[in-house]
XYZ file of C-alpha atoms in Angstrom:
333
model
C -43.134 0.372 68.006
C -45.476 1.742 65.326
C -43.103 4.593 64.696
C -40.290 2.094 64.261
C -42.284 0.044 61.725
C -43.290 3.223 59.880
C -39.646 4.304 59.739
C -38.567 0.898 58.409
C -41.327 0.975 55.811
C -40.168 4.370 54.561
C -36.578 3.101 54.352
C -37.749 0.081 52.336
C -39.653 2.276 49.880
C -36.617 4.562 49.440
C -34.403 1.535 48.856
C -36.760 0.289 46.171
C -36.600 3.671 44.382
C -32.794 3.659 44.497
C -32.629 0.117 43.113
C -35.067 0.983 40.349
C -33.060 4.034 39.399
C -29.830 2.015 39.287
C -31.505 -0.689 37.240
C -32.789 1.888 34.768
C -29.335 3.375 34.354
C -27.845 -0.093 33.896
C -30.490 -0.831 31.277
C -29.461 2.232 29.301
C -25.845 1.138 29.452
C -26.668 -2.333 28.234
C -28.794 -0.935 25.440
C -25.948 1.342 24.359
C -23.514 -1.553 24.315
C -25.878 -3.783 22.357
C -25.607 -1.460 19.380
C -21.784 -1.405 19.479
C -20.246 -3.829 16.993
C -16.768 -3.420 18.457
C -15.520 -1.317 15.541
C -14.283 2.239 15.621
C -16.740 5.114 15.662
C -16.344 8.110 13.395
C -15.789 10.355 16.427
C -12.919 8.080 17.563
C -10.775 8.900 14.503
C -8.482 11.781 15.433
C -5.272 10.745 13.715
C -4.386 8.610 10.690
C -1.053 7.237 9.520
C -0.257 6.403 5.894
C 2.561 3.898 5.412
C 4.446 4.533 2.175
C 7.872 3.094 1.306
C 11.459 4.307 1.219
C 12.042 8.042 0.954
C 13.639 7.629 -2.493
C 10.624 5.866 -4.024
C 7.306 7.125 -5.407
C 5.065 6.124 -2.493
C 6.655 8.580 -0.079
C 6.091 11.869 -1.957
C 2.601 10.786 -3.008
C 1.826 9.823 0.575
C 2.752 13.310 1.689
C 0.269 14.786 -0.791
C -2.483 12.357 0.249
C -1.913 13.097 3.935
C -2.282 16.806 3.236
C -5.504 16.288 1.266
C -7.052 14.123 3.992
C -6.071 16.543 6.752
C -7.456 19.554 4.866
C -10.674 17.918 3.660
C -11.661 15.815 6.686
C -10.040 17.565 9.637
C -8.388 14.290 10.677
C -4.669 14.878 11.272
C -2.913 12.565 8.817
C 0.797 11.890 8.388
C 2.827 9.947 5.832
C 5.424 7.558 7.239
C 8.338 5.885 5.462
C 8.303 2.094 5.677
C 9.593 -1.151 4.187
C 6.763 -0.939 1.616
C 4.186 -3.423 0.340
C 4.479 -6.681 2.310
C 5.496 -4.974 5.536
C 2.672 -2.464 5.083
C 0.035 -5.183 4.845
C 1.349 -6.802 8.017
C 1.442 -3.452 9.823
C -2.225 -2.791 9.049
C -3.102 -6.290 10.210
C -1.226 -5.595 13.469
C -2.961 -2.231 13.925
C 0.169 -0.078 13.848
C -1.205 2.075 11.006
C -4.516 2.658 9.244
C -3.732 3.309 5.556
C -0.940 2.016 3.321
C 0.432 1.899 -0.192
C 0.840 -1.601 -1.582
C 1.420 -3.327 -4.894
C -1.669 -5.046 -6.292
C 0.141 -8.381 -6.522
C 1.253 -8.230 -2.885
C -2.243 -7.280 -1.724
C -3.549 -10.318 -3.589
C -0.988 -12.640 -1.962
C -1.848 -11.225 1.471
C -5.579 -11.676 0.965
C -5.069 -15.284 -0.156
C -2.308 -16.152 2.320
C 0.120 -17.074 -0.449
C 3.882 -16.766 -1.024
C 5.408 -14.493 1.647
C 2.144 -14.616 3.644
C 1.771 -18.397 3.598
C 3.479 -18.913 6.962
C 1.397 -16.415 8.957
C -1.843 -16.875 7.025
C -4.189 -14.648 5.043
C -4.710 -11.015 6.004
C -8.469 -10.471 6.053
C -8.656 -7.248 8.083
C -7.597 -4.972 5.211
C -9.547 -3.801 2.160
C -8.927 -1.527 -0.810
C -9.428 2.206 -1.085
C -8.523 2.341 -4.766
C -5.921 1.762 -7.454
C -3.432 4.467 -8.371
C -0.952 3.955 -11.240
C 1.335 1.368 -12.867
C 4.441 0.412 -10.884
C 7.199 -0.282 -13.335
C 9.728 -3.041 -12.701
C 13.075 -1.432 -13.507
C 16.295 -3.437 -13.677
C 18.678 -0.538 -13.242
C 22.392 -0.581 -13.980
C 25.052 1.782 -15.250
C 26.996 1.978 -18.474
C 30.167 0.921 -16.628
C 28.664 -2.425 -15.520
C 28.482 -3.789 -19.056
C 25.139 -5.467 -18.209
C 22.790 -5.433 -21.195
C 20.590 -8.519 -20.673
C 19.293 -10.715 -17.864
C 21.883 -13.360 -18.768
C 24.584 -10.830 -17.911
C 23.409 -10.876 -14.283
C 24.999 -14.266 -13.574
C 27.531 -13.967 -10.769
C 26.891 -10.236 -10.358
C 25.932 -8.312 -7.227
C 22.279 -7.389 -7.684
C 19.971 -5.560 -5.280
C 16.643 -7.424 -5.082
C 14.920 -5.561 -2.235
C 14.139 -6.865 1.226
C 13.062 -10.519 1.551
C 9.281 -10.655 1.433
C 8.991 -7.267 -0.257
C 7.140 -6.630 -3.494
C 10.387 -5.841 -5.258
C 11.870 -9.161 -4.114
C 8.875 -11.091 -5.484
C 9.111 -9.250 -8.805
C 12.853 -9.890 -9.042
C 12.406 -13.573 -8.275
C 9.686 -14.004 -10.907
C 11.559 -12.110 -13.612
C 14.708 -14.107 -12.932
C 12.628 -17.293 -13.160
C 11.226 -16.372 -16.573
C 14.782 -15.769 -17.788
C 15.967 -19.179 -16.540
C 17.715 -17.789 -13.444
C 17.303 -18.029 -9.678
C 18.573 -16.040 -6.713
C 21.399 -18.584 -6.502
C 22.697 -17.425 -9.887
C 23.368 -13.908 -8.616
C 24.908 -12.372 -5.524
C 21.645 -11.028 -4.116
C 21.790 -7.865 -2.014
C 18.826 -6.824 0.153
C 18.874 -3.055 -0.260
C 16.185 -0.386 -0.356
C 15.982 2.089 -3.250
C 18.205 4.723 -1.660
C 20.833 2.147 -0.706
C 20.671 0.684 -4.205
C 21.321 4.082 -5.728
C 24.300 4.746 -3.471
C 25.741 1.270 -4.049
C 25.390 1.514 -7.833
C 27.012 4.926 -7.724
C 29.977 3.666 -5.685
C 30.329 0.457 -7.698
C 29.535 -1.821 -4.731
C 26.756 -3.521 -6.726
C 26.252 -4.070 -10.451
C 22.464 -3.775 -10.855
C 19.284 -3.230 -8.883
C 15.655 -4.218 -9.228
C 13.415 -1.265 -8.444
C 9.625 -1.549 -8.570
C 8.245 1.958 -8.523
C 6.413 4.515 -10.590
C 8.650 6.291 -13.055
C 10.448 8.558 -12.784
C 11.797 7.170 -9.502
C 13.755 9.566 -7.309
C 16.573 7.121 -6.589
C 17.156 6.446 -10.294
C 17.015 10.143 -11.120
C 19.639 10.754 -8.442
C 21.829 8.056 -9.991
C 21.385 9.580 -13.438
C 22.749 12.857 -12.117
C 26.165 11.262 -11.559
C 26.288 8.271 -13.922
C 24.909 7.049 -17.238
C 21.867 4.915 -16.401
C 20.866 1.815 -18.347
C 17.615 -0.120 -17.916
C 17.761 -3.794 -18.886
C 14.785 -4.557 -21.176
C 12.184 -7.274 -20.705
C 11.702 -8.473 -24.269
C 8.180 -9.077 -25.572
C 8.348 -12.870 -25.610
C 9.537 -12.938 -22.002
C 6.844 -10.444 -21.006
C 4.219 -12.680 -22.612
C 5.590 -15.702 -20.748
C 5.580 -13.808 -17.444
C 2.012 -12.545 -17.894
C 0.758 -16.011 -18.827
C 2.068 -17.408 -15.543
C 1.453 -14.339 -13.368
C -1.542 -12.472 -14.847
C -1.310 -9.451 -12.516
C 1.616 -8.187 -14.623
C 1.150 -5.923 -17.645
C 3.467 -4.766 -20.411
C 4.989 -1.349 -19.830
C 7.482 1.024 -21.401
C 10.028 3.407 -19.916
C 9.988 6.229 -22.414
C 13.047 7.755 -24.038
C 14.237 10.803 -22.123
C 13.469 9.265 -18.749
C 16.766 9.054 -16.822
C 18.468 10.292 -19.986
C 17.573 7.121 -21.917
C 18.089 7.487 -25.643
C 15.248 5.135 -26.629
C 12.155 3.473 -25.193
C 12.829 0.430 -23.017
C 10.216 -2.358 -22.860
C 9.481 -3.822 -19.424
C 6.538 -4.898 -17.268
C 4.588 -3.453 -14.372
C 2.204 -4.243 -11.553
C -0.231 -1.759 -10.024
C 0.008 0.551 -7.031
C -3.011 0.827 -4.754
C -4.121 2.156 -1.368
C -5.502 -0.109 1.352
C -7.110 0.573 4.719
C -8.160 -1.259 7.863
C -11.631 -2.763 7.571
C -12.858 -1.295 10.848
C -12.422 2.343 9.823
C -16.036 3.616 9.565
C -17.621 3.792 6.117
C -18.244 7.543 6.322
C -14.612 8.216 7.186
C -13.353 6.029 4.328
C -15.791 7.727 1.958
C -14.357 11.128 2.959
C -10.756 9.862 2.691
C -11.369 8.452 -0.785
C -13.065 11.636 -1.916
C -10.256 13.801 -0.512
C -7.680 11.895 -2.546
C -9.466 11.382 -5.848
C -11.024 14.859 -5.997
C -7.630 16.548 -5.582
C -5.472 14.663 -8.078
C -4.928 17.887 -10.022
C -2.917 19.172 -7.044
C -0.431 16.275 -7.096
C 2.968 17.559 -8.196
C 4.566 14.140 -8.830
C 4.400 12.973 -12.448
C 2.324 9.912 -11.452
C -0.485 12.203 -10.350
C -1.598 12.485 -13.965
C -2.372 8.740 -13.988
C -4.525 8.721 -10.835
C -8.238 9.185 -11.469
C -11.621 8.273 -10.032
C -12.551 6.725 -13.379
C -9.760 4.141 -12.991
C -9.934 3.853 -9.218
C -11.266 0.301 -9.207
C -9.126 -1.139 -12.004
C -6.792 -4.023 -11.258
C -7.885 -4.531 -7.648
C -7.867 -8.165 -6.620
C -9.079 -7.794 -3.016
C -12.381 -6.581 -1.503
C -13.059 -2.842 -1.679
C -14.028 -1.024 1.519
C -17.733 -0.125 1.458
C -16.974 3.556 2.065
C -14.639 3.702 -0.931
C -17.065 1.724 -3.078
C -19.811 4.233 -2.291
C -17.593 7.111 -3.346
C -16.685 5.517 -6.695
C -20.297 4.534 -7.377
C -21.424 8.121 -6.831
C -18.470 9.754 -8.583
C -18.813 7.549 -11.666
C -22.609 7.776 -11.820
C -23.426 4.170 -10.942
């Protein structure tokens, strides 16, 4: 009997040791979880996707350069993807289908506030800015054969205005408004830049709104086969537009661009990069540095306008802390 009690006592002691060991391991696990805020860790980031726009715009070639810089400088495999541009890009980042995107500054503002095309689904608060890039010129493109010289000439004509909810669509709608027109006054066509170029070339449409950095590939392609005209936004109309929508600025398409014989006055918004909020600060710092420290390697003409000194200009949404740290250091703040 004593042997039996002794045996049971030994088993009890061993059981206590096992339970203590398990409890200690569980305590470590709980402690590790308590420090996890649910966001991504730096070590989790293996791949990044940059959403751009149509292949005939400015976002796409620049995105390819940025993806290369990020891959080379950070070791994170990064690819540039074509997309439906600004509004769709903001929604895609909100949905988690990509991490980085190009977007117009006005569209980013609408998304952050839940206004206009974002009013139905609500504000997008999971995306912040990396930095601003360059002016995006609103170009009302037509050909010499169309006979269109002014906004009034658009009445009853087939005009490409971009996809509904896109940045180009919003710009077209607001410029038409300032000139006393609505979408009902034209035969609106929802085409991307490449489709607009092909349709202008074939005579299927009469004009196209294109919001993109100049020179834009689609318009250059059109100029190779037809005489391009850009309908001007006269100064008084530009002033009226800016008074109502202050994120616009006056701009000029210089003579020689697309074979133009003289400067054409117009307006522009800004292009910027945005990123998901939960990308770690250190990763965003490295991404921002990779882009803004390699602008001299950008072959597109807009590369000359991208700089760390102007990286925070015109941004109307919160800046990611990692990007802010880079600009503060780079600009000596």
